[in-house]
PDB file of C-alpha atoms in Angstrom:
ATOM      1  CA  UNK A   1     174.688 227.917  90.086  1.00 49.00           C
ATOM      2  CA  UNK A   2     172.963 230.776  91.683  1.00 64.00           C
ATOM      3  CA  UNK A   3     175.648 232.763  93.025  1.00 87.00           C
ATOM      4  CA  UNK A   4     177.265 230.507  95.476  1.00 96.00           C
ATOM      5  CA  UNK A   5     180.733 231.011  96.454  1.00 97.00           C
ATOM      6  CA  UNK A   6     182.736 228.090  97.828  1.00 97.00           C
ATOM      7  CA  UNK A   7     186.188 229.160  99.077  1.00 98.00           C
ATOM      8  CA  UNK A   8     189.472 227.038 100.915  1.00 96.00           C
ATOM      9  CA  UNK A   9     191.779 229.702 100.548  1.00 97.00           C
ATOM     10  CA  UNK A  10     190.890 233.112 101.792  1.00 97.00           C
ATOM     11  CA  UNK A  11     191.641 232.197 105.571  1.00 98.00           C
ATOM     12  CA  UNK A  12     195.507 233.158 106.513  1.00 98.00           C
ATOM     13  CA  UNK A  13     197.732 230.224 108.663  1.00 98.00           C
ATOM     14  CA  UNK A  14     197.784 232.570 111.561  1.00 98.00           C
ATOM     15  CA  UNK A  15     193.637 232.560 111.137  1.00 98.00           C
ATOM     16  CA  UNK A  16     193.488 228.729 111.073  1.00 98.00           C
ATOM     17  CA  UNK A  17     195.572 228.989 114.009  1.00 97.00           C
ATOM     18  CA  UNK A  18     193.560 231.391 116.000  1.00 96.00           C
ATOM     19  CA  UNK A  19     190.166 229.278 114.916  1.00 97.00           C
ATOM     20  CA  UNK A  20     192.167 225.948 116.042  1.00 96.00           C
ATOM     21  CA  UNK A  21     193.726 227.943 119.561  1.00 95.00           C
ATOM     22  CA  UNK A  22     191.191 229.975 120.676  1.00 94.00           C
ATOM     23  CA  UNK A  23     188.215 228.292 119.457  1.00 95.00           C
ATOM     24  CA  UNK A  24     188.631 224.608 118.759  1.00 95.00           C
ATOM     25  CA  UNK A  25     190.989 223.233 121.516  1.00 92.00           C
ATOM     26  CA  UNK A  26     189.943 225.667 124.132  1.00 82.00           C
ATOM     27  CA  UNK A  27     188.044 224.241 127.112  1.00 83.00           C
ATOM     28  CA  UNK A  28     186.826 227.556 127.871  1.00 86.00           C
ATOM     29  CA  UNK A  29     185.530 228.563 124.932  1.00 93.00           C
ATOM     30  CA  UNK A  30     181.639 229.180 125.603  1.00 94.00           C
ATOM     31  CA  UNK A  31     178.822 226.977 124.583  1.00 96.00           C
ATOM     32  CA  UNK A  32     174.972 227.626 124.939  1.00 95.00           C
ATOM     33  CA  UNK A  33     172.235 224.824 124.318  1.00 95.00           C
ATOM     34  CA  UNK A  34     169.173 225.641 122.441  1.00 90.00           C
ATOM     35  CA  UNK A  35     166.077 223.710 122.287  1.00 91.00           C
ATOM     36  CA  UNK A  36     165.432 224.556 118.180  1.00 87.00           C
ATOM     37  CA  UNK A  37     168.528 224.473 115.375  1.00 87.00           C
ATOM     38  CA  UNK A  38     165.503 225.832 112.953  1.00 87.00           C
ATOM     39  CA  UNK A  39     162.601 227.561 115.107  1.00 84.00           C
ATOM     40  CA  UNK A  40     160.009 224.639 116.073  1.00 83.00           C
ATOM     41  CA  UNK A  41     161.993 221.743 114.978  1.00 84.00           C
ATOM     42  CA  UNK A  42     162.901 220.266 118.466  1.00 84.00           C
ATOM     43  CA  UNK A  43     166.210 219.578 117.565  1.00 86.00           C
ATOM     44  CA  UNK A  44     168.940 220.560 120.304  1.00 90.00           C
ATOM     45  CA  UNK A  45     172.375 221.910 119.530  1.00 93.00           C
ATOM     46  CA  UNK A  46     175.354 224.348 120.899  1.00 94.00           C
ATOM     47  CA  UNK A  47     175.785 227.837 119.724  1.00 96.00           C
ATOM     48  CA  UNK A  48     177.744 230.832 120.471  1.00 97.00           C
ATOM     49  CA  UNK A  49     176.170 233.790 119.262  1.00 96.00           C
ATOM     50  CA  UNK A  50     179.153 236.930 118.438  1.00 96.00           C
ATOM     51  CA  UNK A  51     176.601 239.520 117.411  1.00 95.00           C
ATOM     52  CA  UNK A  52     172.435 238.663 118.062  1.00 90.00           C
ATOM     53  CA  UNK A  53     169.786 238.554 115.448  1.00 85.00           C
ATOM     54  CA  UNK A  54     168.393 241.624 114.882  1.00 80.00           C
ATOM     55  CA  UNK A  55     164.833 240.372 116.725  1.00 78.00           C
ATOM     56  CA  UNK A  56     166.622 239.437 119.830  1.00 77.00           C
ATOM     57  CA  UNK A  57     168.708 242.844 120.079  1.00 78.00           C
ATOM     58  CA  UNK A  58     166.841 245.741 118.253  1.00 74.00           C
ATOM     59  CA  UNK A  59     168.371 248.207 115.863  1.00 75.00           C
ATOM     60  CA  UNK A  60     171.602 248.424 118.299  1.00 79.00           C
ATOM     61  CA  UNK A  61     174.238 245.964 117.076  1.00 84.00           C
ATOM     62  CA  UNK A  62     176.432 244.783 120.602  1.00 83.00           C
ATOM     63  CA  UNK A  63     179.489 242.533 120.245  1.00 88.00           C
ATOM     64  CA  UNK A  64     177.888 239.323 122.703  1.00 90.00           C
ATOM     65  CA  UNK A  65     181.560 237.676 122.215  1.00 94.00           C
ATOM     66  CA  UNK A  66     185.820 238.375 122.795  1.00 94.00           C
ATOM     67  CA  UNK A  67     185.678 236.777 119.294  1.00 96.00           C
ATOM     68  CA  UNK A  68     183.877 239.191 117.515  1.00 96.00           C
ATOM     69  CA  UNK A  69     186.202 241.244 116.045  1.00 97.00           C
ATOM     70  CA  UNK A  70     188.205 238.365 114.855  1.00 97.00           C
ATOM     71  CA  UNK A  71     185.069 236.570 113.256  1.00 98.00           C
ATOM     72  CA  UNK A  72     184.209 239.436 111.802  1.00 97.00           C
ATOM     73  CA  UNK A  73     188.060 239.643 110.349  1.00 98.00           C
ATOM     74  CA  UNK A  74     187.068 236.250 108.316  1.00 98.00           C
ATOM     75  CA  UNK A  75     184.085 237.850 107.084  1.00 98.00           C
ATOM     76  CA  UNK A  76     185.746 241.055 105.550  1.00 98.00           C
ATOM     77  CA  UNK A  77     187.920 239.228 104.102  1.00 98.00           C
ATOM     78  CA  UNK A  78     186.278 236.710 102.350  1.00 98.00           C
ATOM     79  CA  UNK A  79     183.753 239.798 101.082  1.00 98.00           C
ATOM     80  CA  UNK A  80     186.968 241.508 100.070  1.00 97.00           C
ATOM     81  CA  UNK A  81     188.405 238.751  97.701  1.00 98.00           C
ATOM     82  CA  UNK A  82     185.041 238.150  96.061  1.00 97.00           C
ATOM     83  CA  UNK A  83     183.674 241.930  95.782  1.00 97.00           C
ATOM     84  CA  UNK A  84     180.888 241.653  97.925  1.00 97.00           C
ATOM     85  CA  UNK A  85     179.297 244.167  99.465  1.00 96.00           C
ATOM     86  CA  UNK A  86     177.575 244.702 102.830  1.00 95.00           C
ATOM     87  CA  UNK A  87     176.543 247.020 105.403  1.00 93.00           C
ATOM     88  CA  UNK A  88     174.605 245.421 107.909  1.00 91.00           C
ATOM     89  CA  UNK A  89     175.736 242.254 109.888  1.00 93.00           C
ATOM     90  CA  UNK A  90     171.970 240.465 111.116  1.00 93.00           C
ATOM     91  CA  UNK A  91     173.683 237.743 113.276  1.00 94.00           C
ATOM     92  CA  UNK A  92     177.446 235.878 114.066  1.00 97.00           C
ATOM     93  CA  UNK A  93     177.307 232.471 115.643  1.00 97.00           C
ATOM     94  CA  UNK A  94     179.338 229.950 115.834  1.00 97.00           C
ATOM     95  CA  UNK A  95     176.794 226.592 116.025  1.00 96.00           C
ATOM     96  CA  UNK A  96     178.020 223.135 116.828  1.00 95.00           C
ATOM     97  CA  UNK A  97     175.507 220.173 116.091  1.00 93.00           C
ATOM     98  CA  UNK A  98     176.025 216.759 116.787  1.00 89.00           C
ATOM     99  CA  UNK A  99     174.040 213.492 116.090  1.00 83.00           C
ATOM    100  CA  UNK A 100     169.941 213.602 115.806  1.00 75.00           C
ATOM    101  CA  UNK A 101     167.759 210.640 114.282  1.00 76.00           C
ATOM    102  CA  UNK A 102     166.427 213.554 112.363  1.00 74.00           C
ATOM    103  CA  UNK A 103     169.502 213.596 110.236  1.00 80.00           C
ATOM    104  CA  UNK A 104     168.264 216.329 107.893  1.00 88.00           C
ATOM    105  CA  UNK A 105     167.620 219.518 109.058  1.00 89.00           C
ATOM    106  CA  UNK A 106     164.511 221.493 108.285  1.00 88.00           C
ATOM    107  CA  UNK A 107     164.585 223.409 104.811  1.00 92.00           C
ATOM    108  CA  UNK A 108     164.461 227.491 105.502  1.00 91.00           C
ATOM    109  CA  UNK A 109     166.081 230.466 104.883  1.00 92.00           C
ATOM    110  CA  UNK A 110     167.741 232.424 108.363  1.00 90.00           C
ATOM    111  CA  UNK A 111     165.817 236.015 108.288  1.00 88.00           C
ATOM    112  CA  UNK A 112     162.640 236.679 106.402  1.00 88.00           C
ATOM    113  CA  UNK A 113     164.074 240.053 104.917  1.00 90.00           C
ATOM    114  CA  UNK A 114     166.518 239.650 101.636  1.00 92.00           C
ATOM    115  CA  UNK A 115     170.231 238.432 102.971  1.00 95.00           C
ATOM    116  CA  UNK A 116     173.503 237.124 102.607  1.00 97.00           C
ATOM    117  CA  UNK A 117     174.684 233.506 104.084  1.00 97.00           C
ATOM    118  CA  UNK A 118     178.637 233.181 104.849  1.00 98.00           C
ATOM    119  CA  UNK A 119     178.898 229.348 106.382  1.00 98.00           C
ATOM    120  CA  UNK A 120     182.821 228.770 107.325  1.00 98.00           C
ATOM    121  CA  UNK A 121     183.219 225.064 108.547  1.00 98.00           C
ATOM    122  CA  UNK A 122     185.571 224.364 111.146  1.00 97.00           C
ATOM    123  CA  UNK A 123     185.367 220.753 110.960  1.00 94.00           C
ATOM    124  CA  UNK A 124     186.370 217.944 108.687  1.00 94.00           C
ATOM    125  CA  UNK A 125     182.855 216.025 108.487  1.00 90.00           C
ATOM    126  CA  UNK A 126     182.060 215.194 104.872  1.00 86.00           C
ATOM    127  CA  UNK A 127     178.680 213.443 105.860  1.00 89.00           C
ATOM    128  CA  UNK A 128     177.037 216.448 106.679  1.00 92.00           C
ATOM    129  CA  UNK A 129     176.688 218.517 104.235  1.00 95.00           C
ATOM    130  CA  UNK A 130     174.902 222.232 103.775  1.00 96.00           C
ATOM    131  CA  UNK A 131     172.552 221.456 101.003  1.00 96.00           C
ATOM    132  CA  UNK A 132     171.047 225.042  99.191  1.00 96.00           C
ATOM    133  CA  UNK A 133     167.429 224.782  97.569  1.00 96.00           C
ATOM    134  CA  UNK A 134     166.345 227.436  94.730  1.00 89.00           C
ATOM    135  CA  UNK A 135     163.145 227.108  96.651  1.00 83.00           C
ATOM    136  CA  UNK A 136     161.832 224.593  98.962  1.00 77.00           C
ATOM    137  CA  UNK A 137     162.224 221.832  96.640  1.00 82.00           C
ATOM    138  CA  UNK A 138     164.585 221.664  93.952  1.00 93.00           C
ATOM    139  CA  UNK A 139     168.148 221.065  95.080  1.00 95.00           C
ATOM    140  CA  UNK A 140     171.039 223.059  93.327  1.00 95.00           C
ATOM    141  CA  UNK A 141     174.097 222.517  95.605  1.00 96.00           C
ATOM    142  CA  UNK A 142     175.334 219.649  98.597  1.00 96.00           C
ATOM    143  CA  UNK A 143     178.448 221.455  99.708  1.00 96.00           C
ATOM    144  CA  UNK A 144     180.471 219.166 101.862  1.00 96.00           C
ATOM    145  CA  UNK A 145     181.708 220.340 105.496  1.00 96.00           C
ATOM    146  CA  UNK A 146     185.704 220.548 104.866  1.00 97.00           C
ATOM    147  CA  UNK A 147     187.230 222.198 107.776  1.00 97.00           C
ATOM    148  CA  UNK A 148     188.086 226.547 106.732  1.00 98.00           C
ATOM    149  CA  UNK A 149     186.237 225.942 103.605  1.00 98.00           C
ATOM    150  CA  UNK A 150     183.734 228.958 103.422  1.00 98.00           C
ATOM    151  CA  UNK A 151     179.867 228.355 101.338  1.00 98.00           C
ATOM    152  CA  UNK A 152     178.170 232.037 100.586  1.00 98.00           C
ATOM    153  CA  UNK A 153     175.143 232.287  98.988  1.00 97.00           C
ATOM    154  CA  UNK A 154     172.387 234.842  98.818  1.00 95.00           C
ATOM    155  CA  UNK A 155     168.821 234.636 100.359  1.00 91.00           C
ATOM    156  CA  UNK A 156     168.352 230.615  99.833  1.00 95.00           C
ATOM    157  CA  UNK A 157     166.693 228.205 100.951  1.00 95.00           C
ATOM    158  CA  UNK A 158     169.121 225.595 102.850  1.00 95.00           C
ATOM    159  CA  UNK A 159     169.056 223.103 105.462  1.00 94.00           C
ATOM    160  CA  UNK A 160     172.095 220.867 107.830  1.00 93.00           C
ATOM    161  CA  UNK A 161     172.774 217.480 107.383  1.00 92.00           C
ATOM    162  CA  UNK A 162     173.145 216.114 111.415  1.00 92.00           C
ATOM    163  CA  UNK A 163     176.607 213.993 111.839  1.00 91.00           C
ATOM    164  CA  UNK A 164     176.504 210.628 111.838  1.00 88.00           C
ATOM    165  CA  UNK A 165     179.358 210.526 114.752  1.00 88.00           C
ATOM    166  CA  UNK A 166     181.590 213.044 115.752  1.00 88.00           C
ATOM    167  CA  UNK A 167     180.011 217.244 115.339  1.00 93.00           C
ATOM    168  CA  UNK A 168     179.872 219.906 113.223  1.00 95.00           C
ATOM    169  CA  UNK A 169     181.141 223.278 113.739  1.00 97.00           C
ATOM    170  CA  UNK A 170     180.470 226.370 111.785  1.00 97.00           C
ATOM    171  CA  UNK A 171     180.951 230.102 111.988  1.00 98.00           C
ATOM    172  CA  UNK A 172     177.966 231.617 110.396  1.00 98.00           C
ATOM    173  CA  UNK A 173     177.068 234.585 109.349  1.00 98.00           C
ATOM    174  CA  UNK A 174     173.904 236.710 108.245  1.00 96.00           C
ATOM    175  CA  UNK A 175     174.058 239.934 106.421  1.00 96.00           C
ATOM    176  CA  UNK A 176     172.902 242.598 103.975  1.00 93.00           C
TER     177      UNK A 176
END
């Protein structure tokens, strides 16, 4: 399978517990609505963005979140276990979709440069799946969402499968 990672184990108990505390079960943790999940495609859903794509901040990279550092803790450390290299974030979000009639997200790939896709799920929702294309068409992996499980692949096509009830939370991160 073209170098996709899936991972349950690289997040600590005291990282589950800051996801659960700080992000999960805390009324104040931010949310943002925007009008597009994939540019164009109409499709409205929550995000809070930790560091902006490189478009919407220029060549400066500015933490846009308290949870920065510690998002950016899961993503050393799941580059650490599996040897893989970076040295340029593009973008750190945290996205929460819920239930569209679209149901499947729009195939695409995040940046149009070359990167690197770490997806950690924060939810239990099986029925929405990421699924990651070779190229548009031909499917290679369905990876279900199964809450601190972490999907990495490199510079492929993939798309969201919307709940059917309840949401889906991920942490998500671009880089090179």
């Amino acid at each position: 399978m073209k170098n996709i990672i899936t991972d349950n184990d690289f997040l600590s108990e005291e990282d589950k517990e800051n996801i659960e505390t700080h992000i999960l079960n805390n009324g104040n943790f931010s949310w943002y609505l925007n009008n597009n999940c994939v540019e164009g495609d109409g499709v409205k859903f929550l995000y809070h963005v930790a560091i902006k794509r490189p478009e919407d901040r220029g060549d400066e990279i500015v933490y846009n979140s308290v949870f920065t550092e510690m998002f950016l803790s899961f993503l050393h450390k799941f580059c650490k276990k599996h040897s893989i290299k970076y040295n340029q974030i593009m973008r750190c979000c945290v996205n929460l979709t819920f239930f569209d009639k679209i149901r499947k997200g729009v195939i695409h790939k995040d940046h149009t440069k070359k990167h690197k896709v770490l997806i950690i799920y924060l939810d239990d929702n099986k029925d929405c799946p990421t699924d990651i294309f070779d190229n548009k068409k031909k499917l290679i992996a369905s990876i279900p969402a199964i809450k601190f499980t972490a999907v990495y692949f490199e510079n492929l096509y993939h798309r969201v499968t919307y709940p059917k009830k309840g949401i889906r939370r991920i942490l998500i991160f671009t880089f090179k």
